[in-house]
Amino acid sequence: MIAPHGKPERVAGVYLAFSAVWILGSDWLLEAMVGDRSTGAALQTVKGLVFVSATALLIYWMARRELRRLERHHLWLRKVFDDAPVLIAYVTPELRYRFTNEGYARLYGRGGESLDGLQFTEVVGAANAERVAPVLRRALAGEEIAFEGEIVDSDGQPHWLHANYVLDLDERGRAEGVLIVIVDLTERRAAEAEIAYRANYDALTGLANRNLLLERLTAALAGRTNGHVALLFVDLDEFKQMNDTLGHVTGDRLLKNVAQRLAGCVHEGDTVARLSSDIFILLLSHIEQPSDAGIVAAKATAAIAEPFHIDELEVRMTASVGIALAPQDGEAAEALFACADLALSQAKQSGRGSHVFFAPVMHRAAHERRLLKDEMHRALQRGEFRVHYQPVVEMDSGRVSGAEVLVRWQHPQRGLVPPGLFIPLAEQSGIIRELGAWVFEEACRQLAVWQAAGHRWRLAVNVSSGQLPQPMSPQWLKTVLQAHGLAADALTLEITESALLGDTEATLAWIMSIREMGFHIALDDFGTGYSSLTYLKRFPFHVVKVDQSFVRDMVDDHADRTLVDTILAMARSLGLNVVAEGVETEEQLGLLRDMGCHHAQGYFFARPAPADEFPGWVARIEQRMPE
Ligand code: C2E
Ligand code: CA
Ligand code: CA
């Protein structure tokens, strides 16, 4: 470390001087004592001088060679140290540098400079020295010690360093200095932290992931003495379709916004996690009473219902929440997960933006759903499905203009299963493709029979998004119509708003081509979807069906009444026909009529009934309708 020094010529000179003095001196002494100095003796002296001169030359030459070798070695060592992936410094007991490698100098912003002779504190700065100098002094005092900690480099960047000290002693065992060997662990620690982070956090939103959630849930369950632990599954309604429509970049930004809002709904100590693309989980690690979970759920759904602003876009969303509680619903993490999931399915069925607490019957219901799903294939083959017809009444004339076609399942053991139970399952499993095709053919068959009997009823058939654009392609529809000798304009196809959310372009193309063929198109369940109004303008519908929920509530709820009024006004301006669904009372009918609604459908007139009962219902309705 320390540069080799020494002067070969001095070594050789000293030797030569001593030897000459010795030879000449002993020569002079001899002469003084003996008084005789022979020529032989003088010759001896000259010989001696020549010999020591030659020896001195040899010594000089050898010493110089050794010194060169040491110098080369020193340069080589220096290069090794400079290239080493560690930082190296040699510091004297006075805390001055005697040697530093390039890495060390660079850390303190002195790359390419020599720090030799400089004071330690001057180089590392007062703040770093305050922490490191005491350790260095203890190392110089002979203590075996290492330092691991943070220091700040000349740019103010923190580095995590691990330093080892090797004491250098002189012959008498006194400290000559200390060699400091430092490993910079900053990058490794950052990588380790990143790995640990990824193992526990969701990369997109920064929320806890399933791993961390499970850990915290398990801890909360283990630590619970009184009160409850609550698990809330929060699912964004129809997020997948929205993601497809808006694009994934916007979708991701939406998710981040949702994460922030949800984080604002819980207390410190609670956890917000993201489980899959659009399922978030709130873990309330301690609540006094079950209803507290309901309050948080309501807060969460309200937070998400507030419009989101992504660039110039305003996006509206709703979320459904399923709630499970410990200890009543289970005391193990997996059990609570399953319960919250079941409660969530229930919440999704109960309509957007609702929250549902788990109840033991849901286990049974889930089991039932699985059974039904399995049985549906067989039911199709065995012909267990039926079609019922519900009259649609023209308000002005009081005449029945046609019917909505509604499927039923005549189950051998369960009796008549309503579509609300099996249509969602058929949509999930894909059987809706076959089932929907069967309903359409059945409706066409019946319509042909009625047309032959002179009736001019229009039939409306429900179409799920899973049937678009296949198998309900324009070609297929044409083939079926031809088989029954029907024109397309005797039929309406009803599509829900959510069906439009998927591949909008493909759906739009499908709508255009079947419209071209002559089918009427109805927008079903209007008002329950999001950004409904834009759809009305964008897609060329003939009919809007106002959802039953508005009709049900409009008698008491002023806001709902205003909404129906607005829909009607808008429909008029766009030249659309409006059908009010779920009319059950005379009062509702009166209100709708005053608002100028064109058509109505509901139990007030007739429930859906088999085809053979339909003509009877028509006769009754047309007789009863007040002028
Ligand atoms: P939807 O298209 O909104 O059908 C109207 C539903 O409201 C029918 O329920 C009907 O029976 C019911 N309803 C009619 N009037 C009243 C009333 O005054 N009060 C009340 N509370 N309800 C009334 P349904 O038959 O149980 O059908 C439920 C849903 O199942 C339908 O809702 C539709 O989305 C779906 N669905 C039915 N048949 C088919 C089908 O063949 N294909 C597809 N894809 N979906 C179908
Ligand atoms: Ca419908
Ligand atoms: Ca409807």
PDB file of C-alpha atoms and ligand atoms in Angstrom, residues 386-388 390-391 404-408 417-424 426-427 432 435-440 460-465 467 494 496 524-525 545-548 551-552 580-585 588 601-608, ligand 1:
ATOM      1  CA  ARG A 386     -90.458 -23.642 -22.136  1.00  0.00           C
ATOM      2  CA  VAL A 387     -91.277 -20.250 -23.508  1.00  0.00           C
ATOM      3  CA  HIS A 388     -93.793 -17.881 -21.957  1.00  0.00           C
ATOM      4  CA  GLN A 390     -96.037 -11.524 -21.619  1.00  0.00           C
ATOM      5  CA  PRO A 391     -98.318  -9.025 -23.393  1.00  0.00           C
ATOM      6  CA  GLU A 404     -91.999 -10.424 -24.743  1.00  0.00           C
ATOM      7  CA  VAL A 405     -90.711 -13.952 -25.040  1.00  0.00           C
ATOM      8  CA  LEU A 406     -89.431 -15.261 -21.680  1.00  0.00           C
ATOM      9  CA  VAL A 407     -87.817 -18.618 -21.175  1.00  0.00           C
ATOM     10  CA  ARG A 408     -88.632 -20.984 -18.285  1.00  0.00           C
ATOM     11  CA  VAL A 417     -87.291 -22.539 -12.435  1.00  0.00           C
ATOM     12  CA  PRO A 418     -87.349 -18.768 -13.154  1.00  0.00           C
ATOM     13  CA  PRO A 419     -84.789 -17.414 -15.670  1.00  0.00           C
ATOM     14  CA  GLY A 420     -83.317 -15.032 -13.110  1.00  0.00           C
ATOM     15  CA  LEU A 421     -81.801 -18.158 -11.555  1.00  0.00           C
ATOM     16  CA  PHE A 422     -80.482 -19.976 -14.584  1.00  0.00           C
ATOM     17  CA  ILE A 423     -79.838 -17.326 -17.284  1.00  0.00           C
ATOM     18  CA  PRO A 424     -76.787 -15.905 -15.456  1.00  0.00           C
ATOM     19  CA  ALA A 426     -76.129 -20.190 -18.726  1.00  0.00           C
ATOM     20  CA  GLU A 427     -74.256 -16.993 -19.609  1.00  0.00           C
ATOM     21  CA  ILE A 432     -76.739 -19.468 -23.458  1.00  0.00           C
ATOM     22  CA  LEU A 435     -80.426 -22.016 -25.224  1.00  0.00           C
ATOM     23  CA  GLY A 436     -80.798 -18.580 -26.851  1.00  0.00           C
ATOM     24  CA  ALA A 437     -80.898 -20.134 -30.314  1.00  0.00           C
ATOM     25  CA  TRP A 438     -83.581 -22.536 -29.160  1.00  0.00           C
ATOM     26  CA  VAL A 439     -85.701 -19.681 -27.696  1.00  0.00           C
ATOM     27  CA  PHE A 440     -85.448 -17.713 -30.931  1.00  0.00           C
ATOM     28  CA  ALA A 460     -89.584  -9.453 -28.518  1.00  0.00           C
ATOM     29  CA  VAL A 461     -86.791 -11.926 -27.857  1.00  0.00           C
ATOM     30  CA  ASN A 462     -84.041 -11.354 -25.279  1.00  0.00           C
ATOM     31  CA  VAL A 463     -80.473 -11.687 -26.500  1.00  0.00           C
ATOM     32  CA  SER A 464     -77.467 -11.991 -24.188  1.00  0.00           C
ATOM     33  CA  SER A 465     -74.051 -10.614 -25.049  1.00  0.00           C
ATOM     34  CA  GLN A 467     -74.849 -14.788 -28.261  1.00  0.00           C
ATOM     35  CA  GLU A 494     -83.800  -6.943 -26.783  1.00  0.00           C
ATOM     36  CA  THR A 496     -79.191  -4.977 -22.308  1.00  0.00           C
ATOM     37  CA  ASP A 524     -83.433  -3.432 -22.319  1.00  0.00           C
ATOM     38  CA  ASP A 525     -83.242  -2.507 -18.612  1.00  0.00           C
ATOM     39  CA  LYS A 545     -87.383  -0.366 -22.190  1.00  0.00           C
ATOM     40  CA  VAL A 546     -87.456   1.576 -18.932  1.00  0.00           C
ATOM     41  CA  ASP A 547     -86.288  -0.721 -16.169  1.00  0.00           C
ATOM     42  CA  GLN A 548     -88.833  -2.003 -13.693  1.00  0.00           C
ATOM     43  CA  VAL A 551     -91.466   2.155 -12.589  1.00  0.00           C
ATOM     44  CA  ARG A 552     -91.765   0.511  -9.175  1.00  0.00           C
ATOM     45  CA  ALA A 580     -92.323   0.738 -19.431  1.00  0.00           C
ATOM     46  CA  GLU A 581     -91.591  -2.577 -17.738  1.00  0.00           C
ATOM     47  CA  GLY A 582     -93.048  -3.967 -14.528  1.00  0.00           C
ATOM     48  CA  VAL A 583     -96.261  -1.953 -14.403  1.00  0.00           C
ATOM     49  CA  GLU A 584     -98.202  -3.421 -11.487  1.00  0.00           C
ATOM     50  CA  THR A 585    -100.685  -0.772 -10.401  1.00  0.00           C
ATOM     51  CA  GLN A 588     -98.198   3.649 -12.113  1.00  0.00           C
ATOM     52  CA  GLN A 601     -95.852  -4.331 -19.813  1.00  0.00           C
ATOM     53  CA  GLY A 602     -96.398  -5.832 -16.384  1.00  0.00           C
ATOM     54  CA  TYR A 603     -98.441  -7.852 -13.950  1.00  0.00           C
ATOM     55  CA  PHE A 604    -101.129  -5.163 -14.032  1.00  0.00           C
ATOM     56  CA  PHE A 605    -102.050  -6.543 -17.451  1.00  0.00           C
ATOM     57  CA  ALA A 606    -100.804 -10.108 -17.347  1.00  0.00           C
ATOM     58  CA  ARG A 607     -98.025 -12.324 -16.106  1.00  0.00           C
ATOM     59  CA  PRO A 608     -95.967 -14.203 -18.661  1.00  0.00           C
TER      60      PRO A 608
HETATM   61  P1  C2E B   1     -86.258  -8.875 -18.535  1.00  0.00           P
HETATM   62  O1  C2E B   1     -85.863  -8.961 -19.953  1.00  0.00           O
HETATM   63  O2  C2E B   1     -86.131  -7.540 -17.885  1.00  0.00           O
HETATM   64  O3  C2E B   1     -87.694  -9.429 -18.454  1.00  0.00           O
HETATM   65  C1  C2E B   1     -88.704  -8.863 -17.708  1.00  0.00           C
HETATM   66  C2  C2E B   1     -88.862  -9.584 -16.439  1.00  0.00           C
HETATM   67  O4  C2E B   1     -89.753  -8.880 -15.598  1.00  0.00           O
HETATM   68  C3  C2E B   1     -89.436 -10.978 -16.598  1.00  0.00           C
HETATM   69  O5  C2E B   1     -88.891 -11.781 -15.585  1.00  0.00           O
HETATM   70  C4  C2E B   1     -90.886 -10.733 -16.269  1.00  0.00           C
HETATM   71  O6  C2E B   1     -91.567 -11.875 -15.826  1.00  0.00           O
HETATM   72  C5  C2E B   1     -90.783  -9.734 -15.175  1.00  0.00           C
HETATM   73  N1  C2E B   1     -91.965  -8.924 -14.991  1.00  0.00           N
HETATM   74  C6  C2E B   1     -92.855  -8.586 -15.936  1.00  0.00           C
HETATM   75  N2  C2E B   1     -93.823  -7.816 -15.414  1.00  0.00           N
HETATM   76  C7  C2E B   1     -93.536  -7.662 -14.116  1.00  0.00           C
HETATM   77  C8  C2E B   1     -94.169  -6.943 -13.040  1.00  0.00           C
HETATM   78  O7  C2E B   1     -95.212  -6.303 -13.173  1.00  0.00           O
HETATM   79  N3  C2E B   1     -93.580  -6.985 -11.838  1.00  0.00           N
HETATM   80  C9  C2E B   1     -92.446  -7.703 -11.648  1.00  0.00           C
HETATM   81  N4  C2E B   1     -91.897  -7.693 -10.412  1.00  0.00           N
HETATM   82  N5  C2E B   1     -91.796  -8.371 -12.637  1.00  0.00           N
HETATM   83  C10 C2E B   1     -92.365  -8.347 -13.866  1.00  0.00           C
HETATM   84  P2  C2E B   1     -88.400 -13.222 -15.935  1.00  0.00           P
HETATM   85  O8  C2E B   1     -89.274 -13.864 -16.907  1.00  0.00           O
HETATM   86  O9  C2E B   1     -88.150 -13.871 -14.640  1.00  0.00           O
HETATM   87  O10 C2E B   1     -87.041 -12.931 -16.658  1.00  0.00           O
HETATM   88  C11 C2E B   1     -85.985 -12.425 -15.968  1.00  0.00           C
HETATM   89  C12 C2E B   1     -84.890 -12.057 -16.900  1.00  0.00           C
HETATM   90  O11 C2E B   1     -84.333 -13.217 -17.496  1.00  0.00           O
HETATM   91  C13 C2E B   1     -85.331 -11.207 -18.057  1.00  0.00           C
HETATM   92  O12 C2E B   1     -85.421  -9.896 -17.648  1.00  0.00           O
HETATM   93  C14 C2E B   1     -84.236 -11.458 -19.043  1.00  0.00           C
HETATM   94  O13 C2E B   1     -83.132 -10.631 -18.755  1.00  0.00           O
HETATM   95  C15 C2E B   1     -83.851 -12.884 -18.757  1.00  0.00           C
HETATM   96  N6  C2E B   1     -84.434 -13.739 -19.764  1.00  0.00           N
HETATM   97  C16 C2E B   1     -85.660 -14.291 -19.798  1.00  0.00           C
HETATM   98  N7  C2E B   1     -85.800 -15.040 -20.917  1.00  0.00           N
HETATM   99  C17 C2E B   1     -84.657 -14.931 -21.616  1.00  0.00           C
HETATM  100  C18 C2E B   1     -84.178 -15.469 -22.861  1.00  0.00           C
HETATM  101  O14 C2E B   1     -84.867 -16.185 -23.594  1.00  0.00           O
HETATM  102  N8  C2E B   1     -82.925 -15.149 -23.248  1.00  0.00           N
HETATM  103  C19 C2E B   1     -82.128 -14.348 -22.503  1.00  0.00           C
HETATM  104  N9  C2E B   1     -80.937 -14.077 -22.935  1.00  0.00           N
HETATM  105  N10 C2E B   1     -82.536 -13.829 -21.328  1.00  0.00           N
HETATM  106  C20 C2E B   1     -83.784 -14.104 -20.887  1.00  0.00           C
END
